[in-house]
């Protein structure tokens, strides 16, 4: 998961990345974080970071 997050982050900040790719990555991380929060009832330490990563990617693409 850490490697996937690093590759995703590099794709988001890479100059000239297509907006659609950034939106897809942001939506995927946002959905992953929210699913993790619901599934673990908020007990997993990673869900806020995953959700925030997705939200920031979506904000950056806007």
PDB file of C-alpha atoms in Angstrom:
ATOM      1  CA  UNK A   1       0.000   0.000   0.000  1.00  0.00           C
ATOM      2  CA  UNK A   2       2.845   2.401   0.746  1.00  0.00           C
ATOM      3  CA  UNK A   3       4.383   1.899  -2.685  1.00  0.00           C
ATOM      4  CA  UNK A   4       1.011   2.402  -4.339  1.00  0.00           C
ATOM      5  CA  UNK A   5       0.536   5.629  -2.387  1.00  0.00           C
ATOM      6  CA  UNK A   6       3.960   6.903  -3.465  1.00  0.00           C
ATOM      7  CA  UNK A   7       3.298   6.111  -7.121  1.00  0.00           C
ATOM      8  CA  UNK A   8      -0.095   7.794  -6.885  1.00  0.00           C
ATOM      9  CA  UNK A   9       1.409  10.883  -5.288  1.00  0.00           C
ATOM     10  CA  UNK A  10       4.073  11.088  -7.984  1.00  0.00           C
ATOM     11  CA  UNK A  11       1.399  10.812 -10.665  1.00  0.00           C
ATOM     12  CA  UNK A  12      -0.631  13.620  -9.108  1.00  0.00           C
ATOM     13  CA  UNK A  13       2.266  16.075  -8.831  1.00  0.00           C
ATOM     14  CA  UNK A  14       3.975  15.156 -12.121  1.00  0.00           C
ATOM     15  CA  UNK A  15       3.824  18.124 -14.497  1.00  0.00           C
ATOM     16  CA  UNK A  16       1.401  17.534 -17.336  1.00  0.00           C
ATOM     17  CA  UNK A  17      -0.520  14.695 -15.694  1.00  0.00           C
ATOM     18  CA  UNK A  18      -3.963  14.432 -17.278  1.00  0.00           C
ATOM     19  CA  UNK A  19      -6.711  15.935 -15.136  1.00  0.00           C
ATOM     20  CA  UNK A  20      -8.795  12.775 -15.552  1.00  0.00           C
ATOM     21  CA  UNK A  21      -6.004  10.658 -14.068  1.00  0.00           C
ATOM     22  CA  UNK A  22      -5.713  12.952 -11.060  1.00  0.00           C
ATOM     23  CA  UNK A  23      -9.490  12.815 -10.545  1.00  0.00           C
ATOM     24  CA  UNK A  24      -9.429   9.017 -10.775  1.00  0.00           C
ATOM     25  CA  UNK A  25      -6.597   8.728  -8.255  1.00  0.00           C
ATOM     26  CA  UNK A  26      -8.275  11.193  -5.888  1.00  0.00           C
ATOM     27  CA  UNK A  27     -11.617   9.431  -6.082  1.00  0.00           C
ATOM     28  CA  UNK A  28      -9.988   6.039  -5.502  1.00  0.00           C
ATOM     29  CA  UNK A  29      -8.125   7.169  -2.372  1.00  0.00           C
ATOM     30  CA  UNK A  30     -11.157   9.013  -1.039  1.00  0.00           C
ATOM     31  CA  UNK A  31     -13.333   5.931  -1.515  1.00  0.00           C
ATOM     32  CA  UNK A  32     -10.666   3.692   0.045  1.00  0.00           C
ATOM     33  CA  UNK A  33     -10.412   5.924   3.102  1.00  0.00           C
ATOM     34  CA  UNK A  34     -14.169   6.157   3.589  1.00  0.00           C
ATOM     35  CA  UNK A  35     -14.615   2.416   3.121  1.00  0.00           C
ATOM     36  CA  UNK A  36     -11.859   1.796   5.660  1.00  0.00           C
ATOM     37  CA  UNK A  37     -13.542   4.145   8.137  1.00  0.00           C
ATOM     38  CA  UNK A  38     -16.904   2.420   7.805  1.00  0.00           C
ATOM     39  CA  UNK A  39     -15.527  -1.120   7.722  1.00  0.00           C
ATOM     40  CA  UNK A  40     -13.351  -0.677  10.823  1.00  0.00           C
ATOM     41  CA  UNK A  41     -15.850   1.660  12.518  1.00  0.00           C
ATOM     42  CA  UNK A  42     -13.159   4.353  12.604  1.00  0.00           C
ATOM     43  CA  UNK A  43     -10.669   2.230  14.535  1.00  0.00           C
ATOM     44  CA  UNK A  44      -8.044   1.897  11.794  1.00  0.00           C
ATOM     45  CA  UNK A  45      -5.391   4.584  12.098  1.00  0.00           C
ATOM     46  CA  UNK A  46      -4.976   5.019   8.342  1.00  0.00           C
ATOM     47  CA  UNK A  47      -8.460   6.033   7.233  1.00  0.00           C
ATOM     48  CA  UNK A  48      -8.091   9.797   7.879  1.00  0.00           C
ATOM     49  CA  UNK A  49      -4.848   9.911   5.883  1.00  0.00           C
ATOM     50  CA  UNK A  50      -6.277   7.944   2.972  1.00  0.00           C
ATOM     51  CA  UNK A  51      -9.403  10.097   2.902  1.00  0.00           C
ATOM     52  CA  UNK A  52      -7.408  13.331   3.129  1.00  0.00           C
ATOM     53  CA  UNK A  53      -5.095  12.209   0.341  1.00  0.00           C
ATOM     54  CA  UNK A  54      -8.037  11.636  -1.941  1.00  0.00           C
ATOM     55  CA  UNK A  55      -9.684  14.911  -0.992  1.00  0.00           C
ATOM     56  CA  UNK A  56      -6.491  16.895  -1.584  1.00  0.00           C
ATOM     57  CA  UNK A  57      -5.965  15.264  -4.984  1.00  0.00           C
ATOM     58  CA  UNK A  58      -9.531  16.133  -5.963  1.00  0.00           C
ATOM     59  CA  UNK A  59      -9.100  19.702  -4.744  1.00  0.00           C
ATOM     60  CA  UNK A  60      -5.867  20.006  -6.668  1.00  0.00           C
ATOM     61  CA  UNK A  61      -7.530  18.813  -9.864  1.00  0.00           C
ATOM     62  CA  UNK A  62     -10.359  21.337  -9.576  1.00  0.00           C
TER      63      UNK A  62
END
